[in-house]
Amino acid sequence: MRKGKRAMDLLLAVPALIVLSPLFAGICLWVKLDSPGAVFFRQKRVGIHKTYFEILKFRTMRSDTPKDVPTHLLKDPEQYITRAGKFLRKTSLDELPQLLNIIRGEMSIVGPRPALWNQYDLLRERDRYGANDVLPGLTGWAQIHGRDTLPIAQKAKLDGYYVEHQGFWMDLHCIFLTVISVLKHDGVQEGGTGAVSETGESSGDQIKADTGEQSGSREPSEVQGAVDAAVAMDDPLVSVVVATYRRRDSLKRALVSLFRQTYDNLEILLVDDNANPVWNRRVRRIAKSGAAKSGCRVVYIQNEKN
């Protein structure tokens, strides 16, 4: 099956690169003229059997973007995304150079999206389903079922479903649904938890931000020890207390990061001191929406006094 899949990759990728070469050249010129810096963004990713390779994308962020910082942790990340980059991300054309990765045999047309080298939580989950033992893909079963919006556990499970059912017709199905998803811009979040600044590697799936992959950031050591101990238990209840601080954007980013965690029994306690009625309603809406999307229990606690 691997030889047949490789033949299909070449039959699709080589003609696509030839046909799209005028578009490819036009984007190269646009990226170069739009902002100073390299045309391509290169980043270390995890390939088949957890080997490493360098993924290629069109650069979508300014060259002065802070290094080693996930996009969602940047102050006003929109300021770093170039004009060309906004369009390329929205249309997923920034992924076009990965046709070269496919031709070189580092990727496939369809497969689990390549994880960042330090997305340990995602890699650990994929090990459960054998999803690290197939070529990563330009698109995948998880990408057409949520892209950037999926928690890591759910994304890994969908990757495992693809591994179990992979084949010619499954790949055609994924390609067709990918075209529909891209045209509808489904599941794309600018500055979401999957993005990493393009000036350096980060603990950030990323992404997309950066194509829908999500962040692999680690907890501080003293917290991580407690977390690891909890994970070792059978279906432990993991409670996370989050102070709202009346900053809606920061709160949303914090919640998205928590929803990505792999704990099956997670509850999030949103604590607000001296909340006013307007903020009270906002937080309740955020909590309700987050709980509906993630399946986590989200509780809003309003204190009368600090």
PDB file of C-alpha atoms in Angstrom:
ATOM      1  CA  MET A   1       0.000   0.000   0.000  1.00  0.00           C
ATOM      2  CA  ARG A   2       2.892   2.354   0.731  1.00  0.00           C
ATOM      3  CA  LYS A   3       4.209   2.048  -2.848  1.00  0.00           C
ATOM      4  CA  GLY A   4       0.755   2.769  -4.246  1.00  0.00           C
ATOM      5  CA  LYS A   5       0.375   5.785  -1.983  1.00  0.00           C
ATOM      6  CA  ARG A   6       3.792   7.076  -3.010  1.00  0.00           C
ATOM      7  CA  ALA A   7       2.863   6.707  -6.681  1.00  0.00           C
ATOM      8  CA  MET A   8      -0.360   8.620  -6.071  1.00  0.00           C
ATOM      9  CA  ASP A   9       1.545  11.385  -4.267  1.00  0.00           C
ATOM     10  CA  LEU A  10       3.918  11.836  -7.203  1.00  0.00           C
ATOM     11  CA  LEU A  11       1.133  11.644  -9.786  1.00  0.00           C
ATOM     12  CA  LEU A  12      -0.663  14.476  -7.992  1.00  0.00           C
ATOM     13  CA  ALA A  13       2.201  16.599  -6.650  1.00  0.00           C
ATOM     14  CA  VAL A  14       4.421  16.817  -9.746  1.00  0.00           C
ATOM     15  CA  PRO A  15       1.687  17.905 -12.203  1.00  0.00           C
ATOM     16  CA  ALA A  16       0.234  20.241  -9.551  1.00  0.00           C
ATOM     17  CA  LEU A  17       3.599  21.935  -9.089  1.00  0.00           C
ATOM     18  CA  ILE A  18       3.969  22.361 -12.862  1.00  0.00           C
ATOM     19  CA  VAL A  19       0.443  23.677 -13.390  1.00  0.00           C
ATOM     20  CA  LEU A  20       0.646  25.985 -10.375  1.00  0.00           C
ATOM     21  CA  SER A  21       4.158  27.245 -11.146  1.00  0.00           C
ATOM     22  CA  PRO A  22       2.884  30.666 -12.393  1.00  0.00           C
ATOM     23  CA  LEU A  23       0.916  31.068  -9.149  1.00  0.00           C
ATOM     24  CA  PHE A  24       3.945  29.832  -7.197  1.00  0.00           C
ATOM     25  CA  ALA A  25       6.176  32.445  -8.855  1.00  0.00           C
ATOM     26  CA  GLY A  26       3.599  35.182  -8.321  1.00  0.00           C
ATOM     27  CA  ILE A  27       3.330  34.431  -4.614  1.00  0.00           C
ATOM     28  CA  CYS A  28       7.126  34.385  -4.296  1.00  0.00           C
ATOM     29  CA  LEU A  29       7.289  37.847  -5.826  1.00  0.00           C
ATOM     30  CA  TRP A  30       4.425  39.150  -3.680  1.00  0.00           C
ATOM     31  CA  VAL A  31       5.957  37.859  -0.427  1.00  0.00           C
ATOM     32  CA  LYS A  32       9.332  39.378  -1.339  1.00  0.00           C
ATOM     33  CA  LEU A  33       7.890  42.785  -2.251  1.00  0.00           C
ATOM     34  CA  ASP A  34       5.415  42.887   0.624  1.00  0.00           C
ATOM     35  CA  SER A  35       7.991  42.784   3.436  1.00  0.00           C
ATOM     36  CA  PRO A  36      11.753  42.302   3.868  1.00  0.00           C
ATOM     37  CA  GLY A  37      12.926  38.780   4.502  1.00  0.00           C
ATOM     38  CA  ALA A  38      13.069  35.324   2.998  1.00  0.00           C
ATOM     39  CA  VAL A  39      10.326  34.055   0.715  1.00  0.00           C
ATOM     40  CA  PHE A  40      10.099  30.686   2.447  1.00  0.00           C
ATOM     41  CA  PHE A  41       9.554  29.814   6.083  1.00  0.00           C
ATOM     42  CA  ARG A  42      11.393  26.640   7.144  1.00  0.00           C
ATOM     43  CA  GLN A  43      10.687  24.793  10.355  1.00  0.00           C
ATOM     44  CA  LYS A  44      11.700  21.540  12.028  1.00  0.00           C
ATOM     45  CA  ARG A  45       8.807  19.078  12.048  1.00  0.00           C
ATOM     46  CA  VAL A  46       8.235  15.444  12.972  1.00  0.00           C
ATOM     47  CA  GLY A  47       8.000  12.995  10.088  1.00  0.00           C
ATOM     48  CA  ILE A  48       7.344   9.270   9.796  1.00  0.00           C
ATOM     49  CA  HIS A  49       8.591   7.185  12.758  1.00  0.00           C
ATOM     50  CA  LYS A  50       9.372  10.455  14.592  1.00  0.00           C
ATOM     51  CA  THR A  51      12.220  11.380  12.281  1.00  0.00           C
ATOM     52  CA  TYR A  52      12.741  15.084  11.613  1.00  0.00           C
ATOM     53  CA  PHE A  53      12.477  17.067   8.423  1.00  0.00           C
ATOM     54  CA  GLU A  54      12.254  20.728   7.418  1.00  0.00           C
ATOM     55  CA  ILE A  55       8.783  21.808   6.354  1.00  0.00           C
ATOM     56  CA  LEU A  56       8.390  24.568   3.762  1.00  0.00           C
ATOM     57  CA  LYS A  57       5.808  27.335   3.696  1.00  0.00           C
ATOM     58  CA  PHE A  58       5.523  30.782   2.249  1.00  0.00           C
ATOM     59  CA  ARG A  59       6.526  33.318   4.895  1.00  0.00           C
ATOM     60  CA  THR A  60       3.456  35.044   6.316  1.00  0.00           C
ATOM     61  CA  MET A  61       4.987  37.013   9.211  1.00  0.00           C
ATOM     62  CA  ARG A  62       7.450  39.866   9.432  1.00  0.00           C
ATOM     63  CA  SER A  63      11.117  39.044   9.871  1.00  0.00           C
ATOM     64  CA  ASP A  64      11.245  41.052  13.132  1.00  0.00           C
ATOM     65  CA  THR A  65       8.647  38.858  14.845  1.00  0.00           C
ATOM     66  CA  PRO A  66       9.930  37.848  18.329  1.00  0.00           C
ATOM     67  CA  LYS A  67      11.646  34.471  18.281  1.00  0.00           C
ATOM     68  CA  ASP A  68      10.530  31.349  20.144  1.00  0.00           C
ATOM     69  CA  VAL A  69       7.118  32.784  20.999  1.00  0.00           C
ATOM     70  CA  PRO A  70       3.828  31.137  19.996  1.00  0.00           C
ATOM     71  CA  THR A  71       1.753  33.547  17.931  1.00  0.00           C
ATOM     72  CA  HIS A  72      -1.100  33.490  20.439  1.00  0.00           C
ATOM     73  CA  LEU A  73       1.281  34.759  23.169  1.00  0.00           C
ATOM     74  CA  LEU A  74       2.482  37.730  21.142  1.00  0.00           C
ATOM     75  CA  LYS A  75       1.148  41.123  22.067  1.00  0.00           C
ATOM     76  CA  ASP A  76      -1.159  42.057  19.187  1.00  0.00           C
ATOM     77  CA  PRO A  77      -0.064  39.199  16.882  1.00  0.00           C
ATOM     78  CA  GLU A  78      -1.936  40.741  13.954  1.00  0.00           C
ATOM     79  CA  GLN A  79       0.741  43.418  13.696  1.00  0.00           C
ATOM     80  CA  TYR A  80       3.314  40.776  12.732  1.00  0.00           C
ATOM     81  CA  ILE A  81       1.279  39.085  10.004  1.00  0.00           C
ATOM     82  CA  THR A  82       2.052  40.643   6.628  1.00  0.00           C
ATOM     83  CA  ARG A  83      -0.581  41.791   4.163  1.00  0.00           C
ATOM     84  CA  ALA A  84       0.343  38.932   1.874  1.00  0.00           C
ATOM     85  CA  GLY A  85       0.394  36.596   4.859  1.00  0.00           C
ATOM     86  CA  LYS A  86      -3.202  37.329   5.837  1.00  0.00           C
ATOM     87  CA  PHE A  87      -4.402  36.322   2.394  1.00  0.00           C
ATOM     88  CA  LEU A  88      -2.125  33.290   2.176  1.00  0.00           C
ATOM     89  CA  ARG A  89      -3.241  32.003   5.563  1.00  0.00           C
ATOM     90  CA  LYS A  90      -6.911  32.585   4.829  1.00  0.00           C
ATOM     91  CA  THR A  91      -6.678  30.647   1.561  1.00  0.00           C
ATOM     92  CA  SER A  92      -4.113  28.099   2.843  1.00  0.00           C
ATOM     93  CA  LEU A  93      -1.852  29.011  -0.082  1.00  0.00           C
ATOM     94  CA  ASP A  94       1.018  29.375   2.384  1.00  0.00           C
ATOM     95  CA  GLU A  95       1.090  25.554   2.378  1.00  0.00           C
ATOM     96  CA  LEU A  96       1.789  25.336  -1.367  1.00  0.00           C
ATOM     97  CA  PRO A  97       5.595  24.828  -1.015  1.00  0.00           C
ATOM     98  CA  GLN A  98       4.887  21.558   0.799  1.00  0.00           C
ATOM     99  CA  LEU A  99       4.417  20.045  -2.654  1.00  0.00           C
ATOM    100  CA  LEU A 100       8.225  20.003  -2.635  1.00  0.00           C
ATOM    101  CA  ASN A 101       8.206  18.125   0.684  1.00  0.00           C
ATOM    102  CA  ILE A 102       5.855  15.593  -0.904  1.00  0.00           C
ATOM    103  CA  ILE A 103       8.028  15.143  -4.001  1.00  0.00           C
ATOM    104  CA  ARG A 104      11.068  14.606  -1.744  1.00  0.00           C
ATOM    105  CA  GLY A 105       9.215  11.855   0.103  1.00  0.00           C
ATOM    106  CA  GLU A 106       9.069  13.700   3.444  1.00  0.00           C
ATOM    107  CA  MET A 107       5.301  14.142   3.324  1.00  0.00           C
ATOM    108  CA  SER A 108       2.244  12.707   1.621  1.00  0.00           C
ATOM    109  CA  ILE A 109      -0.798  14.410   0.114  1.00  0.00           C
ATOM    110  CA  VAL A 110      -2.968  12.947   2.884  1.00  0.00           C
ATOM    111  CA  GLY A 111      -1.883  12.038   6.405  1.00  0.00           C
ATOM    112  CA  PRO A 112      -1.700  13.479   9.923  1.00  0.00           C
ATOM    113  CA  ARG A 113      -0.429  17.053   9.837  1.00  0.00           C
ATOM    114  CA  PRO A 114       3.300  17.168  10.770  1.00  0.00           C
ATOM    115  CA  ALA A 115       3.734  18.097  14.423  1.00  0.00           C
ATOM    116  CA  LEU A 116       6.324  20.492  15.762  1.00  0.00           C
ATOM    117  CA  TRP A 117       9.339  18.687  17.197  1.00  0.00           C
ATOM    118  CA  ASN A 118       8.356  19.743  20.734  1.00  0.00           C
ATOM    119  CA  GLN A 119       4.620  19.039  20.626  1.00  0.00           C
ATOM    120  CA  TYR A 120       5.145  16.236  23.102  1.00  0.00           C
ATOM    121  CA  ASP A 121       1.504  16.032  24.140  1.00  0.00           C
ATOM    122  CA  LEU A 122       0.287  15.576  20.559  1.00  0.00           C
ATOM    123  CA  LEU A 123       3.051  13.087  19.728  1.00  0.00           C
ATOM    124  CA  ARG A 124       2.266  11.083  22.859  1.00  0.00           C
ATOM    125  CA  GLU A 125      -1.411  10.902  21.940  1.00  0.00           C
ATOM    126  CA  ARG A 126      -0.627   9.912  18.353  1.00  0.00           C
ATOM    127  CA  ASP A 127       1.535   7.043  19.616  1.00  0.00           C
ATOM    128  CA  ARG A 128      -1.632   5.465  20.987  1.00  0.00           C
ATOM    129  CA  TYR A 129      -3.060   5.215  17.476  1.00  0.00           C
ATOM    130  CA  GLY A 130       0.052   4.556  15.399  1.00  0.00           C
ATOM    131  CA  ALA A 131      -0.293   7.972  13.800  1.00  0.00           C
ATOM    132  CA  ASN A 132       3.435   8.700  14.139  1.00  0.00           C
ATOM    133  CA  ASP A 133       4.255   5.738  11.888  1.00  0.00           C
ATOM    134  CA  VAL A 134       2.801   7.101   8.645  1.00  0.00           C
ATOM    135  CA  LEU A 135       3.972   9.969   6.478  1.00  0.00           C
ATOM    136  CA  PRO A 136       2.574  13.328   7.616  1.00  0.00           C
ATOM    137  CA  GLY A 137       0.245  14.955   5.132  1.00  0.00           C
ATOM    138  CA  LEU A 138      -0.541  18.209   3.412  1.00  0.00           C
ATOM    139  CA  THR A 139      -4.063  17.589   4.608  1.00  0.00           C
ATOM    140  CA  GLY A 140      -5.614  14.978   6.853  1.00  0.00           C
ATOM    141  CA  TRP A 141      -8.763  13.532   8.357  1.00  0.00           C
ATOM    142  CA  ALA A 142      -8.422  15.758  11.427  1.00  0.00           C
ATOM    143  CA  GLN A 143      -7.977  18.907   9.320  1.00  0.00           C
ATOM    144  CA  ILE A 144     -11.302  18.431   7.567  1.00  0.00           C
ATOM    145  CA  HIS A 145     -13.025  17.907  10.908  1.00  0.00           C
ATOM    146  CA  GLY A 146     -12.012  21.053  12.732  1.00  0.00           C
ATOM    147  CA  ARG A 147      -8.455  22.088  11.795  1.00  0.00           C
ATOM    148  CA  ASP A 148      -7.317  24.610  14.466  1.00  0.00           C
ATOM    149  CA  THR A 149     -10.353  24.192  16.718  1.00  0.00           C
ATOM    150  CA  LEU A 150      -9.775  20.594  17.837  1.00  0.00           C
ATOM    151  CA  PRO A 151      -8.447  19.563  21.263  1.00  0.00           C
ATOM    152  CA  ILE A 152      -5.292  17.462  21.006  1.00  0.00           C
ATOM    153  CA  ALA A 153      -6.935  14.228  22.184  1.00  0.00           C
ATOM    154  CA  GLN A 154      -9.653  14.523  19.568  1.00  0.00           C
ATOM    155  CA  LYS A 155      -7.181  15.437  16.837  1.00  0.00           C
ATOM    156  CA  ALA A 156      -5.015  12.387  17.641  1.00  0.00           C
ATOM    157  CA  LYS A 157      -8.073  10.126  17.643  1.00  0.00           C
ATOM    158  CA  LEU A 158      -9.063  11.392  14.191  1.00  0.00           C
ATOM    159  CA  ASP A 159      -5.499  10.840  12.988  1.00  0.00           C
ATOM    160  CA  GLY A 160      -5.774   7.296  14.301  1.00  0.00           C
ATOM    161  CA  TYR A 161      -9.025   6.802  12.416  1.00  0.00           C
ATOM    162  CA  TYR A 162      -7.234   7.763   9.218  1.00  0.00           C
ATOM    163  CA  VAL A 163      -4.397   5.326   9.924  1.00  0.00           C
ATOM    164  CA  GLU A 164      -6.890   2.515  10.448  1.00  0.00           C
ATOM    165  CA  HIS A 165      -8.892   3.291   7.295  1.00  0.00           C
ATOM    166  CA  GLN A 166      -6.240   4.704   4.982  1.00  0.00           C
ATOM    167  CA  GLY A 167      -6.410   3.742   1.345  1.00  0.00           C
ATOM    168  CA  PHE A 168      -7.061   5.117  -2.128  1.00  0.00           C
ATOM    169  CA  TRP A 169     -10.709   6.005  -1.614  1.00  0.00           C
ATOM    170  CA  MET A 170     -10.096   7.413   1.848  1.00  0.00           C
ATOM    171  CA  ASP A 171      -7.418   9.715   0.422  1.00  0.00           C
ATOM    172  CA  LEU A 172      -9.704  10.862  -2.400  1.00  0.00           C
ATOM    173  CA  HIS A 173     -12.416  11.548   0.159  1.00  0.00           C
ATOM    174  CA  CYS A 174     -10.002  13.637   2.256  1.00  0.00           C
ATOM    175  CA  ILE A 175      -8.798  15.606  -0.773  1.00  0.00           C
ATOM    176  CA  PHE A 176     -12.361  16.405  -1.862  1.00  0.00           C
ATOM    177  CA  LEU A 177     -13.433  17.500   1.624  1.00  0.00           C
ATOM    178  CA  THR A 178     -10.248  19.557   1.991  1.00  0.00           C
ATOM    179  CA  VAL A 179     -11.112  21.584  -1.101  1.00  0.00           C
ATOM    180  CA  ILE A 180     -14.569  22.261   0.347  1.00  0.00           C
ATOM    181  CA  SER A 181     -13.102  23.167   3.751  1.00  0.00           C
ATOM    182  CA  VAL A 182     -10.540  25.578   2.287  1.00  0.00           C
ATOM    183  CA  LEU A 183     -13.173  27.302   0.156  1.00  0.00           C
ATOM    184  CA  LYS A 184     -15.312  27.768   3.281  1.00  0.00           C
ATOM    185  CA  HIS A 185     -12.294  28.718   5.476  1.00  0.00           C
ATOM    186  CA  ASP A 186     -13.476  26.215   8.071  1.00  0.00           C
ATOM    187  CA  GLY A 187     -11.591  26.020  11.367  1.00  0.00           C
ATOM    188  CA  VAL A 188      -8.963  28.672  10.549  1.00  0.00           C
ATOM    189  CA  GLN A 189      -7.981  30.917  13.463  1.00  0.00           C
ATOM    190  CA  GLU A 190      -5.534  33.743  13.036  1.00  0.00           C
ATOM    191  CA  GLY A 191      -3.234  33.905  16.023  1.00  0.00           C
ATOM    192  CA  GLY A 192      -4.717  30.793  17.525  1.00  0.00           C
ATOM    193  CA  THR A 193      -2.960  28.262  19.653  1.00  0.00           C
ATOM    194  CA  GLY A 194      -1.385  26.386  16.822  1.00  0.00           C
ATOM    195  CA  ALA A 195       0.637  29.226  15.410  1.00  0.00           C
ATOM    196  CA  VAL A 196       4.246  29.928  16.094  1.00  0.00           C
ATOM    197  CA  SER A 197       6.212  32.992  15.215  1.00  0.00           C
ATOM    198  CA  GLU A 198       8.036  32.350  11.977  1.00  0.00           C
ATOM    199  CA  THR A 199      11.362  33.673  13.178  1.00  0.00           C
ATOM    200  CA  GLY A 200      12.071  30.647  15.308  1.00  0.00           C
ATOM    201  CA  GLU A 201      10.846  27.354  16.651  1.00  0.00           C
ATOM    202  CA  SER A 202       8.484  27.442  19.520  1.00  0.00           C
ATOM    203  CA  SER A 203       6.609  25.252  21.883  1.00  0.00           C
ATOM    204  CA  GLY A 204       3.597  26.473  19.966  1.00  0.00           C
ATOM    205  CA  ASP A 205       0.147  23.266  15.827  1.00  0.00           C
ATOM    206  CA  GLN A 206       0.154  24.530  15.940  1.00  0.00           C
ATOM    207  CA  ILE A 207      -1.443  26.083  15.213  1.00  0.00           C
ATOM    208  CA  LYS A 208      -2.415  28.000  12.577  1.00  0.00           C
ATOM    209  CA  ALA A 209      -2.433  29.239  13.420  1.00  0.00           C
ATOM    210  CA  ASP A 210       0.214  28.078  11.341  1.00  0.00           C
ATOM    211  CA  THR A 211      -2.057  25.554   9.515  1.00  0.00           C
ATOM    212  CA  GLY A 212      -3.992  24.181  12.244  1.00  0.00           C
ATOM    213  CA  GLU A 213      -1.458  22.625  14.299  1.00  0.00           C
ATOM    214  CA  GLN A 214      -1.622  23.210  17.954  1.00  0.00           C
ATOM    215  CA  SER A 215       0.899  24.323  20.554  1.00  0.00           C
ATOM    216  CA  GLY A 216       3.031  21.898  22.558  1.00  0.00           C
ATOM    217  CA  SER A 217       4.006  24.304  25.325  1.00  0.00           C
ATOM    218  CA  ARG A 218       5.105  22.757  28.603  1.00  0.00           C
ATOM    219  CA  GLU A 219       4.115  23.526  32.152  1.00  0.00           C
ATOM    220  CA  PRO A 220       6.683  24.864  34.657  1.00  0.00           C
ATOM    221  CA  SER A 221       8.564  21.993  36.289  1.00  0.00           C
ATOM    222  CA  GLU A 222       6.898  22.234  39.674  1.00  0.00           C
ATOM    223  CA  VAL A 223       3.452  22.224  38.103  1.00  0.00           C
ATOM    224  CA  GLN A 224       4.344  19.533  35.572  1.00  0.00           C
ATOM    225  CA  GLY A 225       5.215  17.101  38.346  1.00  0.00           C
ATOM    226  CA  ALA A 226       1.742  17.415  39.807  1.00  0.00           C
ATOM    227  CA  VAL A 227       0.175  17.159  36.376  1.00  0.00           C
ATOM    228  CA  ASP A 228       2.129  13.986  35.544  1.00  0.00           C
ATOM    229  CA  ALA A 229       1.079  12.449  38.847  1.00  0.00           C
ATOM    230  CA  ALA A 230      -2.554  13.211  38.072  1.00  0.00           C
ATOM    231  CA  VAL A 231      -2.278  11.712  34.610  1.00  0.00           C
ATOM    232  CA  ALA A 232      -0.928   8.479  36.115  1.00  0.00           C
ATOM    233  CA  MET A 233      -4.245   8.018  37.953  1.00  0.00           C
ATOM    234  CA  ASP A 234      -7.249   6.357  36.336  1.00  0.00           C
ATOM    235  CA  ASP A 235      -9.390   9.111  34.807  1.00  0.00           C
ATOM    236  CA  PRO A 236      -8.362  11.803  37.342  1.00  0.00           C
ATOM    237  CA  LEU A 237     -10.360  14.979  37.790  1.00  0.00           C
ATOM    238  CA  VAL A 238      -8.128  17.864  36.772  1.00  0.00           C
ATOM    239  CA  SER A 239      -9.398  21.240  38.005  1.00  0.00           C
ATOM    240  CA  VAL A 240      -7.869  24.440  36.697  1.00  0.00           C
ATOM    241  CA  VAL A 241      -8.614  27.810  38.291  1.00  0.00           C
ATOM    242  CA  VAL A 242      -8.435  30.790  35.941  1.00  0.00           C
ATOM    243  CA  ALA A 243      -8.705  34.419  37.060  1.00  0.00           C
ATOM    244  CA  THR A 244     -10.578  36.412  34.400  1.00  0.00           C
ATOM    245  CA  TYR A 245      -8.995  39.868  35.023  1.00  0.00           C
ATOM    246  CA  ARG A 246     -11.590  41.423  32.704  1.00  0.00           C
ATOM    247  CA  ARG A 247      -9.490  40.875  29.610  1.00  0.00           C
ATOM    248  CA  ARG A 248     -11.649  39.046  27.114  1.00  0.00           C
ATOM    249  CA  ASP A 249      -8.971  38.285  24.501  1.00  0.00           C
ATOM    250  CA  SER A 250      -6.506  36.995  27.098  1.00  0.00           C
ATOM    251  CA  LEU A 251      -9.228  34.876  28.676  1.00  0.00           C
ATOM    252  CA  LYS A 252     -10.188  33.349  25.339  1.00  0.00           C
ATOM    253  CA  ARG A 253      -6.572  32.494  24.557  1.00  0.00           C
ATOM    254  CA  ALA A 254      -6.122  30.888  27.979  1.00  0.00           C
ATOM    255  CA  LEU A 255      -9.276  28.806  27.541  1.00  0.00           C
ATOM    256  CA  VAL A 256      -8.327  27.654  24.043  1.00  0.00           C
ATOM    257  CA  SER A 257      -4.965  26.518  25.419  1.00  0.00           C
ATOM    258  CA  LEU A 258      -6.693  24.569  28.202  1.00  0.00           C
ATOM    259  CA  PHE A 259      -9.201  22.977  25.827  1.00  0.00           C
ATOM    260  CA  ARG A 260      -6.252  21.525  23.912  1.00  0.00           C
ATOM    261  CA  GLN A 261      -5.119  19.480  26.882  1.00  0.00           C
ATOM    262  CA  THR A 262      -5.498  15.701  26.744  1.00  0.00           C
ATOM    263  CA  TYR A 263      -7.221  15.114  30.090  1.00  0.00           C
ATOM    264  CA  ASP A 264     -10.550  13.317  29.718  1.00  0.00           C
ATOM    265  CA  ASN A 265     -11.906  14.651  33.004  1.00  0.00           C
ATOM    266  CA  LEU A 266     -11.136  18.365  32.969  1.00  0.00           C
ATOM    267  CA  GLU A 267     -12.997  21.175  34.664  1.00  0.00           C
ATOM    268  CA  ILE A 268     -12.161  24.863  34.424  1.00  0.00           C
ATOM    269  CA  LEU A 269     -13.138  27.267  37.195  1.00  0.00           C
ATOM    270  CA  LEU A 270     -13.369  30.884  36.069  1.00  0.00           C
ATOM    271  CA  VAL A 271     -13.026  33.124  39.112  1.00  0.00           C
ATOM    272  CA  ASP A 272     -13.963  36.801  38.958  1.00  0.00           C
ATOM    273  CA  ASP A 273     -13.587  39.280  41.815  1.00  0.00           C
ATOM    274  CA  ASN A 274     -15.901  42.291  41.953  1.00  0.00           C
ATOM    275  CA  ALA A 275     -17.321  41.628  38.475  1.00  0.00           C
ATOM    276  CA  ASN A 276     -19.688  44.173  36.976  1.00  0.00           C
ATOM    277  CA  PRO A 277     -22.879  43.017  35.198  1.00  0.00           C
ATOM    278  CA  VAL A 278     -21.493  43.654  31.698  1.00  0.00           C
ATOM    279  CA  TRP A 279     -18.357  41.596  32.281  1.00  0.00           C
ATOM    280  CA  ASN A 280     -20.441  38.971  34.056  1.00  0.00           C
ATOM    281  CA  ARG A 281     -22.520  38.421  30.913  1.00  0.00           C
ATOM    282  CA  ARG A 282     -19.454  38.355  28.671  1.00  0.00           C
ATOM    283  CA  VAL A 283     -17.675  35.710  30.735  1.00  0.00           C
ATOM    284  CA  ARG A 284     -20.793  33.568  30.939  1.00  0.00           C
ATOM    285  CA  ARG A 285     -21.104  33.642  27.149  1.00  0.00           C
ATOM    286  CA  ILE A 286     -17.418  32.736  26.745  1.00  0.00           C
ATOM    287  CA  ALA A 287     -17.755  29.906  29.282  1.00  0.00           C
ATOM    288  CA  LYS A 288     -20.913  28.524  27.660  1.00  0.00           C
ATOM    289  CA  SER A 289     -19.413  28.623  24.174  1.00  0.00           C
ATOM    290  CA  GLY A 290     -16.146  27.040  25.315  1.00  0.00           C
ATOM    291  CA  ALA A 291     -17.901  24.243  27.173  1.00  0.00           C
ATOM    292  CA  ALA A 292     -20.079  23.459  24.153  1.00  0.00           C
ATOM    293  CA  LYS A 293     -17.091  23.246  21.789  1.00  0.00           C
ATOM    294  CA  SER A 294     -14.682  21.360  24.042  1.00  0.00           C
ATOM    295  CA  GLY A 295     -16.871  19.098  26.126  1.00  0.00           C
ATOM    296  CA  CYS A 296     -15.102  20.331  29.286  1.00  0.00           C
ATOM    297  CA  ARG A 297     -16.962  21.450  32.357  1.00  0.00           C
ATOM    298  CA  VAL A 298     -16.603  25.231  32.686  1.00  0.00           C
ATOM    299  CA  VAL A 299     -17.812  26.885  35.906  1.00  0.00           C
ATOM    300  CA  TYR A 300     -18.048  30.642  36.431  1.00  0.00           C
ATOM    301  CA  ILE A 301     -17.561  31.775  40.049  1.00  0.00           C
ATOM    302  CA  GLN A 302     -18.298  35.404  40.870  1.00  0.00           C
ATOM    303  CA  ASN A 303     -16.961  36.781  44.156  1.00  0.00           C
ATOM    304  CA  GLU A 304     -18.574  39.821  45.679  1.00  0.00           C
ATOM    305  CA  LYS A 305     -15.265  40.895  47.216  1.00  0.00           C
ATOM    306  CA  ASN A 306     -11.634  40.361  46.326  1.00  0.00           C
TER     307      ASN A 306
END
